[in-house]
Short mmCIF file of C-alpha atoms in Angstrom, two decimals:
data_model
loop_
_atom_site.label_atom_id
_atom_site.label_comp_id
_atom_site.label_asym_id
_atom_site.label_seq_id
_atom_site.Cartn_x
_atom_site.Cartn_y
_atom_site.Cartn_z
CA MET B 208 -172.83 38.01 -81.60
CA SER B 209 -176.50 38.61 -83.01
CA SER B 210 -178.09 36.85 -80.63
CA ASP B 211 -177.60 34.69 -77.46
CA ARG B 212 -179.57 31.14 -77.85
CA SER B 213 -178.26 30.29 -74.40
CA ALA B 214 -182.05 30.48 -73.16
CA GLN B 215 -182.37 26.82 -73.71
CA HIS B 216 -178.94 25.66 -71.57
CA PRO B 217 -179.90 23.00 -69.36
CA SER B 218 -178.42 24.88 -66.48
CA GLN B 219 -181.48 27.73 -66.56
CA PRO B 220 -183.31 26.68 -63.47
CA ILE B 221 -180.04 27.18 -61.77
CA ALA B 222 -179.00 30.67 -63.58
CA ASP B 223 -182.90 31.71 -62.92
CA LEU B 224 -182.26 30.77 -58.78
CA GLN B 225 -179.30 33.18 -58.79
CA ILE B 226 -180.27 35.87 -60.80
CA ALA B 227 -183.70 35.75 -58.36
CA ILE B 228 -181.03 35.60 -54.98
CA ALA B 229 -179.77 38.72 -57.18
CA ALA B 230 -182.47 40.69 -57.63
CA PHE B 231 -183.72 40.15 -53.53
CA VAL B 232 -180.32 41.10 -52.69
CA ALA B 233 -180.17 44.05 -54.98
CA GLY B 234 -184.06 45.27 -53.19
CA ALA B 235 -182.32 44.65 -49.74
CA GLY B 236 -179.16 47.33 -50.93
CA TRP B 237 -181.81 50.40 -51.13
CA LEU B 238 -182.50 50.12 -47.75
CA PHE B 239 -178.47 49.55 -46.98
CA SER B 240 -177.93 52.32 -49.34
CA ILE B 241 -180.36 54.19 -47.74
CA HIS B 242 -179.10 54.34 -44.02
CA THR B 243 -175.41 54.76 -45.18
CA LEU B 244 -176.71 58.00 -47.27
CA ALA B 245 -177.14 59.30 -43.84
CA GLU B 246 -173.67 60.12 -43.36
CA LEU B 247 -171.39 59.59 -46.14
CA PRO B 248 -171.61 61.81 -49.31
CA PRO B 249 -173.81 59.88 -52.43
CA LEU B 250 -170.61 59.43 -54.60
CA LEU B 251 -167.90 58.82 -51.66
CA PHE B 252 -170.01 56.11 -50.51
CA LEU B 253 -171.18 54.32 -54.00
CA GLY B 254 -167.17 54.54 -55.72
CA SER B 255 -165.59 53.35 -52.57
CA ARG B 256 -168.13 50.51 -52.27
CA PHE B 257 -168.03 49.34 -56.14
CA VAL B 258 -163.88 49.46 -55.83
CA ILE B 259 -163.74 47.80 -52.34
CA ALA B 260 -166.18 44.99 -54.06
CA GLY B 261 -164.41 44.61 -57.12
CA LEU B 262 -160.81 44.19 -55.33
CA LEU B 263 -163.03 41.64 -53.19
CA ILE B 264 -164.89 39.82 -56.18
CA GLY B 265 -161.18 39.68 -58.46
CA LEU B 266 -159.75 37.86 -55.93
CA LEU B 267 -161.63 35.09 -57.05
CA ALA B 268 -161.15 36.03 -60.54
CA ARG B 269 -158.05 34.35 -62.79
CA PHE B 270 -155.77 36.05 -65.58
CA ALA B 271 -153.47 34.05 -67.16
CA THR B 272 -150.93 36.80 -67.98
CA VAL B 273 -151.43 40.76 -67.79
CA ALA B 274 -152.11 41.11 -71.27
CA GLU B 275 -155.12 38.93 -70.54
CA LEU B 276 -156.50 41.36 -67.77
CA GLY B 277 -155.76 44.01 -70.38
CA ARG B 278 -157.97 42.49 -72.85
CA ALA B 279 -161.22 41.74 -71.00
CA VAL B 280 -160.79 45.43 -69.72
CA ARG B 281 -160.75 46.35 -73.13
CA LEU B 282 -163.84 44.80 -73.92
CA LEU B 283 -165.44 45.60 -70.98
CA LEU B 284 -164.69 49.53 -70.54
CA PRO B 285 -167.89 50.60 -72.82
CA GLY B 286 -170.01 48.45 -70.63
CA ALA B 287 -168.79 49.84 -67.41
CA LEU B 288 -168.57 53.40 -68.24
CA ALA B 289 -172.40 53.38 -68.79
CA PHE B 290 -172.72 51.61 -65.93
CA ALA B 291 -170.38 54.20 -63.49
CA VAL B 292 -172.88 57.26 -64.74
CA ALA B 293 -176.08 54.96 -64.20
CA MET B 294 -175.34 54.53 -61.18
CA MET B 295 -174.44 58.21 -60.34
CA ALA B 296 -177.92 59.15 -61.85
CA TRP B 297 -179.29 56.61 -59.37
CA ILE B 298 -177.57 57.59 -55.95
CA PHE B 299 -178.07 60.85 -56.72
CA GLY B 300 -181.73 59.89 -57.27
CA LEU B 301 -182.10 57.78 -53.97
CA LYS B 302 -180.52 60.54 -51.84
CA GLN B 303 -183.76 62.86 -52.73
CA THR B 304 -186.23 60.32 -52.92
CA THR B 305 -189.30 60.40 -51.02
CA ASN B 306 -190.54 57.15 -51.75
CA PRO B 307 -187.66 54.60 -52.33
CA GLY B 308 -190.83 51.83 -53.39
CA VAL B 309 -191.74 54.30 -56.71
CA ALA B 310 -188.31 54.89 -57.52
CA ALA B 311 -187.47 51.35 -57.75
CA PHE B 312 -190.25 50.45 -60.23
CA ILE B 313 -189.26 53.53 -62.50
CA SER B 314 -185.15 52.09 -62.27
CA SER B 315 -186.82 48.71 -62.94
CA THR B 316 -187.76 49.59 -66.19
CA GLY B 317 -184.27 49.94 -67.47
CA ASN B 318 -184.85 45.84 -67.13
CA LEU B 319 -187.11 45.81 -69.75
CA LEU B 320 -184.99 47.73 -72.07
CA VAL B 321 -182.02 45.13 -72.28
CA PRO B 322 -183.12 43.74 -75.17
CA VAL B 323 -183.92 47.06 -77.22
CA PHE B 324 -180.21 48.41 -76.48
CA GLY B 325 -179.22 45.01 -77.69
CA SER B 326 -180.89 45.34 -80.48
CA LEU B 327 -179.55 48.89 -81.38
CA PHE B 328 -176.15 48.34 -80.37
CA PHE B 329 -175.74 44.49 -82.31
CA GLY B 330 -178.93 43.09 -83.98
CA TRP B 331 -180.30 41.37 -81.14
CA PRO B 332 -183.92 40.63 -82.74
CA VAL B 333 -186.84 41.68 -80.07
CA GLY B 334 -190.25 40.16 -80.36
CA ARG B 335 -193.81 41.32 -79.87
CA ALA B 336 -193.87 40.30 -76.27
CA LEU B 337 -191.15 43.16 -75.47
CA TRP B 338 -192.76 46.09 -77.34
CA ILE B 339 -196.27 45.28 -75.20
CA SER B 340 -194.80 44.77 -72.38
CA ILE B 341 -193.05 48.26 -72.87
CA ALA B 342 -196.27 49.91 -73.40
CA VAL B 343 -197.48 48.09 -70.21
CA ALA B 344 -194.98 49.41 -68.22
CA LEU B 345 -195.36 53.03 -69.81
CA ALA B 346 -198.92 52.81 -68.50
CA GLY B 347 -197.69 52.05 -65.37
CA MET B 348 -195.51 54.57 -64.91
CA GLY B 349 -198.13 56.64 -65.84
CA LEU B 350 -200.39 56.05 -62.60
CA LEU B 351 -197.02 56.20 -60.27
CA PHE B 352 -197.56 60.03 -60.67
CA LEU B 353 -201.93 60.66 -60.23
CA GLY B 354 -203.77 60.78 -56.98
CA PRO B 355 -203.42 62.75 -54.05
CA GLY B 356 -200.62 61.87 -52.45
CA ALA B 357 -198.62 61.46 -55.71
CA ARG B 358 -195.92 64.09 -57.12
CA VAL B 359 -193.60 64.52 -59.49
CA GLU B 360 -189.91 64.59 -58.31
CA ALA B 361 -186.85 65.89 -59.47
CA ALA B 362 -185.24 62.75 -58.28
CA HIS B 363 -187.73 60.71 -60.88
CA LEU B 364 -185.78 61.96 -63.60
CA TYR B 365 -182.61 61.13 -62.39
CA PHE B 366 -183.97 57.20 -62.17
CA VAL B 367 -185.45 57.59 -65.41
CA VAL B 368 -181.28 58.54 -66.75
CA SER B 369 -180.44 55.79 -64.70
CA ALA B 370 -182.17 53.36 -66.11
CA LEU B 371 -181.71 53.73 -69.81
CA LEU B 372 -178.13 53.93 -69.12
CA TRP B 373 -178.48 50.67 -66.72
CA ALA B 374 -180.06 48.74 -69.82
CA ALA B 375 -177.38 49.94 -72.07
CA SER B 376 -174.35 48.68 -69.99
CA ILE B 377 -176.13 45.29 -69.30
CA ALA B 378 -176.21 44.60 -73.13
CA LEU B 379 -173.01 45.32 -73.50
CA VAL B 380 -171.71 43.62 -71.01
CA LYS B 381 -174.03 40.43 -72.42
CA ARG B 382 -171.97 40.82 -75.21
CA ASN B 383 -168.34 40.34 -74.37
CA SER B 384 -169.07 38.66 -70.90
CA ALA B 385 -168.95 35.23 -71.77
CA GLU B 386 -165.49 35.65 -73.39
CA VAL B 387 -164.30 36.92 -69.99
CA GLY B 388 -166.09 34.97 -67.03
CA ALA B 389 -168.50 35.93 -64.95
CA VAL B 390 -166.33 36.64 -61.85
CA ALA B 391 -163.60 38.41 -63.42
CA VAL B 392 -167.18 41.00 -65.05
CA ALA B 393 -168.17 41.53 -61.88
CA ALA B 394 -164.62 42.73 -60.61
CA ILE B 395 -164.13 44.52 -63.52
CA GLN B 396 -167.30 46.57 -63.87
CA LEU B 397 -167.23 47.59 -59.72
CA VAL B 398 -163.48 48.73 -60.02
CA VAL B 399 -163.46 50.72 -63.52
CA ALA B 400 -167.38 52.42 -62.31
CA GLY B 401 -165.71 52.64 -58.59
CA VAL B 402 -162.42 54.56 -59.65
CA LEU B 403 -164.29 56.85 -62.39
CA ILE B 404 -167.03 57.85 -59.00
CA LEU B 405 -164.04 58.54 -56.57
CA ALA B 406 -162.57 60.89 -59.60
CA VAL B 407 -165.80 62.66 -59.97
CA SER B 408 -166.59 62.68 -55.71
CA LEU B 409 -163.41 64.10 -55.45
CA LEU B 410 -163.91 66.96 -57.93
CA VAL B 411 -167.24 68.05 -56.58
CA GLU B 412 -168.07 66.65 -52.55
CA GLU B 413 -166.79 67.26 -49.61
CA MET B 414 -165.48 64.67 -47.51
CA PRO B 415 -166.95 63.93 -43.92
CA GLY B 416 -166.70 66.34 -41.16
CA ALA B 417 -166.98 63.46 -38.52
CA VAL B 418 -165.91 59.40 -38.73
CA PRO B 419 -169.34 57.86 -39.43
CA SER B 420 -170.87 55.64 -36.73
CA ILE B 421 -170.48 52.27 -35.96
CA GLU B 422 -174.07 51.72 -37.49
CA THR B 423 -173.43 53.11 -40.71
CA TRP B 424 -170.06 51.38 -41.00
CA GLY B 425 -172.52 48.05 -40.41
CA TRP B 426 -174.61 49.30 -43.21
CA PHE B 427 -171.86 50.11 -45.42
CA LEU B 428 -170.36 46.61 -44.70
CA ALA B 429 -173.39 44.79 -45.76
CA SER B 430 -173.76 47.26 -48.78
CA ILE B 431 -170.30 46.01 -50.32
CA LEU B 432 -170.52 42.06 -49.19
CA VAL B 433 -173.90 41.60 -49.81
CA SER B 434 -175.62 43.86 -52.49
CA THR B 435 -172.82 43.96 -54.47
CA CYS B 436 -170.32 41.21 -53.85
CA LEU B 437 -172.96 38.93 -53.85
CA ARG B 438 -175.50 40.65 -55.87
CA PHE B 439 -173.53 41.03 -59.23
CA VAL B 440 -171.82 37.47 -58.87
CA LEU B 441 -174.61 35.89 -59.46
CA GLN B 442 -176.26 38.22 -61.85
CA PHE B 443 -173.86 38.13 -64.24
CA ARG B 444 -173.31 34.49 -63.85
CA GLY B 445 -176.68 33.60 -64.24
CA GLN B 446 -177.23 36.16 -67.31
CA GLN B 447 -174.35 34.21 -68.93
CA LEU B 448 -176.40 31.14 -69.23
CA ILE B 449 -179.92 32.68 -70.01
CA SER B 450 -181.26 34.95 -72.34
CA ALA B 451 -181.15 38.86 -71.72
CA ALA B 452 -184.98 39.26 -72.18
CA ARG B 453 -185.74 36.51 -69.39
CA ALA B 454 -182.97 37.49 -67.00
CA SER B 455 -184.42 40.75 -66.85
CA VAL B 456 -188.07 39.80 -66.05
CA ILE B 457 -186.37 38.20 -63.34
CA MET B 458 -184.25 40.72 -61.89
CA CYS B 459 -187.42 42.94 -62.25
CA CYS B 460 -188.39 41.67 -58.80
CA GLU B 461 -186.50 43.89 -57.46
CA PRO B 462 -188.59 46.90 -56.68
CA VAL B 463 -190.84 44.58 -55.48
CA TRP B 464 -188.55 44.36 -52.56
CA VAL B 465 -187.96 47.44 -52.41
CA LEU B 466 -191.06 47.84 -52.05
CA VAL B 467 -191.63 45.38 -49.24
CA PHE B 468 -188.41 47.02 -47.54
CA ALA B 469 -189.77 50.54 -47.79
CA LEU B 470 -193.09 49.58 -46.57
CA ALA B 471 -191.73 47.36 -43.47
CA PHE B 472 -188.69 49.11 -42.51
CA LEU B 473 -189.35 52.58 -43.58
CA GLY B 474 -193.02 52.76 -43.50
CA THR B 475 -193.27 55.13 -46.68
CA PRO B 476 -196.62 55.62 -47.81
CA LEU B 477 -198.22 54.67 -51.25
CA GLY B 478 -201.15 55.86 -52.27
CA LEU B 479 -204.43 53.51 -54.46
CA SER B 480 -202.96 54.76 -57.99
CA GLN B 481 -199.14 54.58 -56.80
CA ILE B 482 -199.99 50.76 -56.03
CA LEU B 483 -201.94 50.14 -58.98
CA GLY B 484 -198.90 51.68 -61.27
CA CYS B 485 -196.81 49.22 -59.22
CA LEU B 486 -198.98 46.26 -60.00
CA VAL B 487 -198.94 47.28 -63.93
CA ILE B 488 -195.30 47.52 -64.31
CA PHE B 489 -194.69 44.21 -62.52
CA LEU B 490 -197.70 42.67 -65.01
CA ALA B 491 -194.99 44.29 -67.83
CA MET B 492 -192.50 42.50 -66.56
CA ILE B 493 -194.03 39.34 -66.74
CA CYS B 494 -195.72 39.63 -70.12
CA GLN B 495 -191.80 38.99 -71.03
CA VAL B 496 -192.45 35.32 -70.07
CA ALA B 497 -195.90 34.66 -70.81
CA LEU B 498 -196.18 35.97 -74.23
CA PRO B 499 -194.36 34.13 -77.17
CA SER B 500 -191.60 35.72 -78.45
CA ARG B 501 -188.85 35.19 -81.09
CA SER B 502 -186.30 37.54 -79.13
CA ALA B 503 -183.49 35.62 -78.69
CA ALA B 504 -181.45 38.01 -77.16
#
């Protein structure tokens, strides 16, 4: 499958809406995760969240035989491995960052890179618009670290690594998801990644000494049902119906919502150069749609 010709699918408006909702709830998920991390170790939280969400979604998936399930797992395993490491890097970055809004815009560059990894892995054609978008996004990232209130954090490296691996995982998933189905894709990705993350948690983390508060359990439940179950089912379903480039652009609205939530609920300040950087990165996302491109991926 060297290209995805589903960009003209008659269900494109529905797919666009599904991914737009996924971007919104993904943005809300940053807020849920920040509150949950106050009382739970990062990997324990992330791994258990993914396993529980994956099993819940799996109740909706249908496999005729165990052999069919095994084949689906083998098809999706490379993407699940990349996804697991990407999310571990993301959760470590989230635990350390002082500015979730800026962190989200760094992470969002991974969406722009999905077609690039598709080109590297599967020979997807990549058009001029993508390279222009990447160049503009890099300029925007530079602005994030200028100005009196801006500084480079160790957490930013985690988000860069996460963005690269996220792009690779989405390209790998899109390659094989049509043969599996969106619900099954979400369930398998989450369960496999969650099990791997929990295995690492058992090796490197200490279990919490006290039972988390009711409020933390509420944030944890919201993370499972809203920002994991709902988000990934909608995202993978939408990605099957439209091109990777178009889906990536819509998902790039996620950091805008993270910024809104961070300003509204966390009181996170932003300097002028950081605001400009976020706007430039958002412009890079829009370039994917506004400029003509020959990419079919």
